[in-house]
Short mmCIF file of C-alpha atoms and ligand atoms in Angstrom, two decimals:
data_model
loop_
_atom_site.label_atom_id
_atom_site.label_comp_id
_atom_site.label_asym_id
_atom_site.label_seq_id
_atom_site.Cartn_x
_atom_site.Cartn_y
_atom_site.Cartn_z
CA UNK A 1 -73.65 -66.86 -116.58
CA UNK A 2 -76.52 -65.16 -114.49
CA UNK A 3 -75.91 -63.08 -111.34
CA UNK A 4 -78.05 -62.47 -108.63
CA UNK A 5 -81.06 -63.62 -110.05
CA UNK A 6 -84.43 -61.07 -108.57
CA UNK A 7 -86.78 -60.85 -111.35
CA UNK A 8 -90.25 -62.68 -110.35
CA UNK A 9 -90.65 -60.18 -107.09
CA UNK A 10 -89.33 -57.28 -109.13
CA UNK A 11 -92.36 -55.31 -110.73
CA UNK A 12 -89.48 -53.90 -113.48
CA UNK A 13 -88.78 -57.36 -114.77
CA UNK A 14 -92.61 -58.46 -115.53
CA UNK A 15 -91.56 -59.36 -118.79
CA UNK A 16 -88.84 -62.03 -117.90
CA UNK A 17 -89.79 -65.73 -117.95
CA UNK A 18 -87.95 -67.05 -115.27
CA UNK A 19 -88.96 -70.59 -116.12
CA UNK A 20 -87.38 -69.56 -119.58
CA UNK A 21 -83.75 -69.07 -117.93
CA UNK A 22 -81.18 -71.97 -118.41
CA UNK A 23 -78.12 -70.61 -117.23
CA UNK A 24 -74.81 -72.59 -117.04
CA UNK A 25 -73.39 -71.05 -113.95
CA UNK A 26 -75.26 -68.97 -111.45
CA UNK A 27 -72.36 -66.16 -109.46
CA UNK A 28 -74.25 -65.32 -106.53
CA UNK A 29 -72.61 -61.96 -104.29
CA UNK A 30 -74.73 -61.76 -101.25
CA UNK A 31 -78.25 -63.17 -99.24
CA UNK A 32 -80.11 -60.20 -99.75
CA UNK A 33 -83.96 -61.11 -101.33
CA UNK A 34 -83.17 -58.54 -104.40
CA UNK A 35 -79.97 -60.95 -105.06
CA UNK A 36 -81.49 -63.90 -104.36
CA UNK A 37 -85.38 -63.98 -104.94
CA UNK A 38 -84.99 -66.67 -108.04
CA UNK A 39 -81.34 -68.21 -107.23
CA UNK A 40 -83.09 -72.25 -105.92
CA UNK A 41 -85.63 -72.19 -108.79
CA UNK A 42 -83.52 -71.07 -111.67
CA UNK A 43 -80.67 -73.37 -110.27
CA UNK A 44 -83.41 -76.35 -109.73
CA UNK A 45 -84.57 -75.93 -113.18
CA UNK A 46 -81.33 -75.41 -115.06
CA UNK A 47 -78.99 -77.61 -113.05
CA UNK A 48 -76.67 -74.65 -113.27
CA UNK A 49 -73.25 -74.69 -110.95
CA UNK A 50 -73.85 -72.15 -108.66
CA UNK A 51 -71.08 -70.47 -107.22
CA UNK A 52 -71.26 -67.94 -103.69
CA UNK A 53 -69.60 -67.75 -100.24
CA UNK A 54 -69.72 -70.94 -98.47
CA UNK A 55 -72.69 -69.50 -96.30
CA UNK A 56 -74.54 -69.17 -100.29
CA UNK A 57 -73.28 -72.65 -100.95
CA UNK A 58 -74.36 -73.91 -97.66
CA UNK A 59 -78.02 -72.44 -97.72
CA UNK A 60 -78.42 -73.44 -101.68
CA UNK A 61 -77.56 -77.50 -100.22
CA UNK A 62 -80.43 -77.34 -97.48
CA UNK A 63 -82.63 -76.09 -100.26
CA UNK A 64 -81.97 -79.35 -102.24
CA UNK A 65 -79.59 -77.26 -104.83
CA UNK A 66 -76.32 -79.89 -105.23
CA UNK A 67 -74.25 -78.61 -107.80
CA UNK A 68 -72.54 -76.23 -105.77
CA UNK A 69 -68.99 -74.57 -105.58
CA UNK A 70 -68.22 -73.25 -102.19
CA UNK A 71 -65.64 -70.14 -102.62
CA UNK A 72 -64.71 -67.26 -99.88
CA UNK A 73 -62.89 -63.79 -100.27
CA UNK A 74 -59.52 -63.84 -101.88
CA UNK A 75 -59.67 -67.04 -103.62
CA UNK A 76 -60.00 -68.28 -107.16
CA UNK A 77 -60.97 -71.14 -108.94
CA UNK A 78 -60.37 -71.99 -112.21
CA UNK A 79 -63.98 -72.75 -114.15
CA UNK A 80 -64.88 -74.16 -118.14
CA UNK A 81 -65.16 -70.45 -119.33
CA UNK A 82 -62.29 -68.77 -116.71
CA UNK A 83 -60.72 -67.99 -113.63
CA UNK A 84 -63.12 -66.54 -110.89
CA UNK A 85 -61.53 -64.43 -107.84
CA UNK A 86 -63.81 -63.65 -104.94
CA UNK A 87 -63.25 -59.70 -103.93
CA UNK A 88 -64.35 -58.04 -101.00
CA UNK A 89 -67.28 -56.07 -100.72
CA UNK A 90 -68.10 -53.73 -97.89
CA UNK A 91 -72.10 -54.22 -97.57
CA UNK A 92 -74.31 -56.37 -95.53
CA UNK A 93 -75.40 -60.16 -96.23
CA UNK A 94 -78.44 -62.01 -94.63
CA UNK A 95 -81.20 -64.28 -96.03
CA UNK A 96 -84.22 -63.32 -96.43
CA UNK A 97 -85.48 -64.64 -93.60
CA UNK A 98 -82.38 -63.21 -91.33
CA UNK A 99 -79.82 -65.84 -90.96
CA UNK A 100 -76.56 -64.94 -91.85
CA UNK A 101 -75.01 -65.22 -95.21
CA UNK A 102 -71.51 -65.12 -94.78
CA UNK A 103 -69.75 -62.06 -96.34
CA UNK A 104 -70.71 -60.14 -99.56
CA UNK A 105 -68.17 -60.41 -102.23
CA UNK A 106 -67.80 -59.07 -105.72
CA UNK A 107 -66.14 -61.39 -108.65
CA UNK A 108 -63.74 -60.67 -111.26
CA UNK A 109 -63.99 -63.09 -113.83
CA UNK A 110 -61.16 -63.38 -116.22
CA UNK A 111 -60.50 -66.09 -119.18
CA UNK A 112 -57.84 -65.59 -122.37
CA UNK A 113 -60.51 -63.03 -124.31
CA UNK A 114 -61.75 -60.99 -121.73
CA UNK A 115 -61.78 -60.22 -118.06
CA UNK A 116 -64.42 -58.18 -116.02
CA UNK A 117 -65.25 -57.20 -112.31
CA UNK A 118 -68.89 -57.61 -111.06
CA UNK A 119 -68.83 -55.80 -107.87
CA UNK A 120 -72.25 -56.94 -106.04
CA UNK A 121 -73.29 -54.67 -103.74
CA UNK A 122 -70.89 -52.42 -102.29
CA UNK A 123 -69.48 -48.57 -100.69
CA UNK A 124 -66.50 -47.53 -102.43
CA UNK A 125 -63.79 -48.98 -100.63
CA UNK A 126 -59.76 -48.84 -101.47
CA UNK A 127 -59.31 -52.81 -102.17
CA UNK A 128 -60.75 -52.15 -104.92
CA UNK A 129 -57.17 -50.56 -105.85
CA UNK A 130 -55.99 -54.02 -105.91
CA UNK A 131 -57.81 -55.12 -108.92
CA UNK A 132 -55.96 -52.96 -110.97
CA UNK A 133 -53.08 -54.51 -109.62
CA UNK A 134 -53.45 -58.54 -111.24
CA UNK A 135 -56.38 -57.86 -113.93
CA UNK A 136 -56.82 -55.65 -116.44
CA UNK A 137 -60.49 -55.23 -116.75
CA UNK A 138 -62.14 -54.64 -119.86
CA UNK A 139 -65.96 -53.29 -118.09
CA UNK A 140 -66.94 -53.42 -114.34
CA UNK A 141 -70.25 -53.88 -113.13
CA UNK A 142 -71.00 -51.16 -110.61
CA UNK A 143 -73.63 -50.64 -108.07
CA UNK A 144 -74.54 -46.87 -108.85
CA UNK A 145 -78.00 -46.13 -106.93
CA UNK A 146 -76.96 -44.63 -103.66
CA UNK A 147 -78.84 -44.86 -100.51
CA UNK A 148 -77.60 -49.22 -99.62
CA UNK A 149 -74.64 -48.74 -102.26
CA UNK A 150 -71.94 -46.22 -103.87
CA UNK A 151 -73.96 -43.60 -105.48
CA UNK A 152 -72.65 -42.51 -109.49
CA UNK A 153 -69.45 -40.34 -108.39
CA UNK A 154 -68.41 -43.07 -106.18
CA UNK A 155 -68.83 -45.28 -108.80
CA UNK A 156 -66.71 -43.63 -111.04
CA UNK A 157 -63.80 -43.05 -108.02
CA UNK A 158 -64.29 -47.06 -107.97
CA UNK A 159 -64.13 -47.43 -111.83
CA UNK A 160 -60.57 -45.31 -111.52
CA UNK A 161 -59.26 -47.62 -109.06
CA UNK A 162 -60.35 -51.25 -110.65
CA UNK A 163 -58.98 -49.46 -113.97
CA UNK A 164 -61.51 -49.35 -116.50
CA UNK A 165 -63.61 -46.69 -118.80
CA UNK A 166 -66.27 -48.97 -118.69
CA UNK A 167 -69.35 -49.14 -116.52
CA UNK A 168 -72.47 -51.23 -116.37
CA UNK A 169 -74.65 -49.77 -114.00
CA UNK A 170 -76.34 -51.48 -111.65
CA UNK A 171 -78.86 -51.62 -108.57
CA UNK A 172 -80.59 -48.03 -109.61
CA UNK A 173 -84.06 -47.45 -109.90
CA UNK A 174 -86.02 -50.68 -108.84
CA UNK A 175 -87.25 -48.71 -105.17
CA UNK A 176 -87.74 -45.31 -104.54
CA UNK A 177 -84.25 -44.69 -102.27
CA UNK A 178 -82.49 -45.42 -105.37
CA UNK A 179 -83.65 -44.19 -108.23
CA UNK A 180 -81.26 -41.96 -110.04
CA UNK A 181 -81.22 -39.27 -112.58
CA UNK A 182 -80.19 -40.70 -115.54
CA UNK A 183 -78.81 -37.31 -117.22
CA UNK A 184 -77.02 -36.49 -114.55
CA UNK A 185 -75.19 -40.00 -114.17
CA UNK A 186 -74.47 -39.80 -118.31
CA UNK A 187 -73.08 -36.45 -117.55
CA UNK A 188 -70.81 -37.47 -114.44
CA UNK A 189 -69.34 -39.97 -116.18
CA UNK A 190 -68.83 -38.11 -119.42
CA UNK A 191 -67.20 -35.86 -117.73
CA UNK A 192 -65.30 -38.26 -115.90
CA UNK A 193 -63.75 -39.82 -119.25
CA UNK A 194 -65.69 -42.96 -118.73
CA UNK A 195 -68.33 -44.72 -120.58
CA UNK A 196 -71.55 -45.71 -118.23
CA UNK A 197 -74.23 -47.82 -120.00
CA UNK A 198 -77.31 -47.90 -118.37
CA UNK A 199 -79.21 -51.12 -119.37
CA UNK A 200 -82.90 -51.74 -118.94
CA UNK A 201 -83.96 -55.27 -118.19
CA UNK A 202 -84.62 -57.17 -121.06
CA UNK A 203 -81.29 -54.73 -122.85
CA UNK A 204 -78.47 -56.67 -124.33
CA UNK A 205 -75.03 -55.15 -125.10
CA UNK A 206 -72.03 -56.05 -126.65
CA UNK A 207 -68.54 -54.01 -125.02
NI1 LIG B 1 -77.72 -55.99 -100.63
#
């Protein structure tokens, strides 16, 4: 599964091969160009399902991407691999070139081994408290940069609300309004009780 692909217009991830990436499903949460820079070649090369808000599904269509799956906030859809639920997110969504995108959304993705909340791009808002309601998570992905998301204590009121001790950063350091200090995140979150991993690109992980 690949999510939000933005790697050939992102000077940190000069040593991805995007024509190397053969995903099976492509989760897309939002229009924004650092979500969707790669989304119609990737899917156009892998013939991956891609899977957004009906204005994602929509655009991906007039861009000659068919295998599609159409999805809006507050409903799931049962996949090969598990169930996906489309969350809110409180952000903005456009295209790159300014027509609108529908909604952001987050995802929690859930099948019989594991279950996990990817939360796009997002301010700490109390839906969240809902996830904690139906899932229990094993990691979240969190947005954790500040500036056009939550910033790191945010993120960890968020992680206490979706119920989980485990964070994968995201959306830190790739422009200047969001780079963070990484020692002081660690610390936060220590602190907090909760483990944060910060990944660089290219990093692999098993939770
Ligand atoms: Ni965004």
């Amino acid at each position: 599964m690949l999510f939000d692909p933005f790697i050939s217009s992102n000077p940190l991830a000069e040593g991805i091969d995007v024509d190397k990436i053969q995903p099976d499903y492509m989760l897309i949460s939002h229009g924004h160009e650092d979500h969707t820079a790669d989304a119609v070649r990737i899917a156009r090369q892998s013939g991956c399902k891609c899977i957004g808000i009906w204005e994602i599904h929509s655009w991906l269509q007039s861009n000659g991407i068919e295998n599609t799956h159409p999805m809006n906030i507050g409903g799931s859809h049962s996949f090969e691999f598990g169930t996906v639920k489309m969350v809110s997110a409180v952000h903005s969504s456009s295209f790159p070139d300014g027509s609108y995108a529908g909604n952001p959304a987050g995802f929690v993705i859930q099948n019989s081994d594991d279950c996990f909340y990817y939360a796009g791009d997002t301010a700490l808002h109390t839906d969240m408290q809902l996830i904690s309601r139906k899932f229990k998570l094993k990691c979240a992905f969190l947005p954790i940069g500040n500036n056009f998301t939550m910033d790191i204590y945010d993120a960890i009121d968020a992680a206490r609300m979706v119920g989980t001790t485990t964070v994968i950063g995201m959306h830190f350091d790739t422009f200047g309004p969001i780079e963070i200090n990484h020692e002081e995140a660690h610390r936060a979150f220590k602190t907090a009780g909760i483990h944060l991993h910060l990944m660089k690109i290219g990093d692999t992980i098993d939770i």
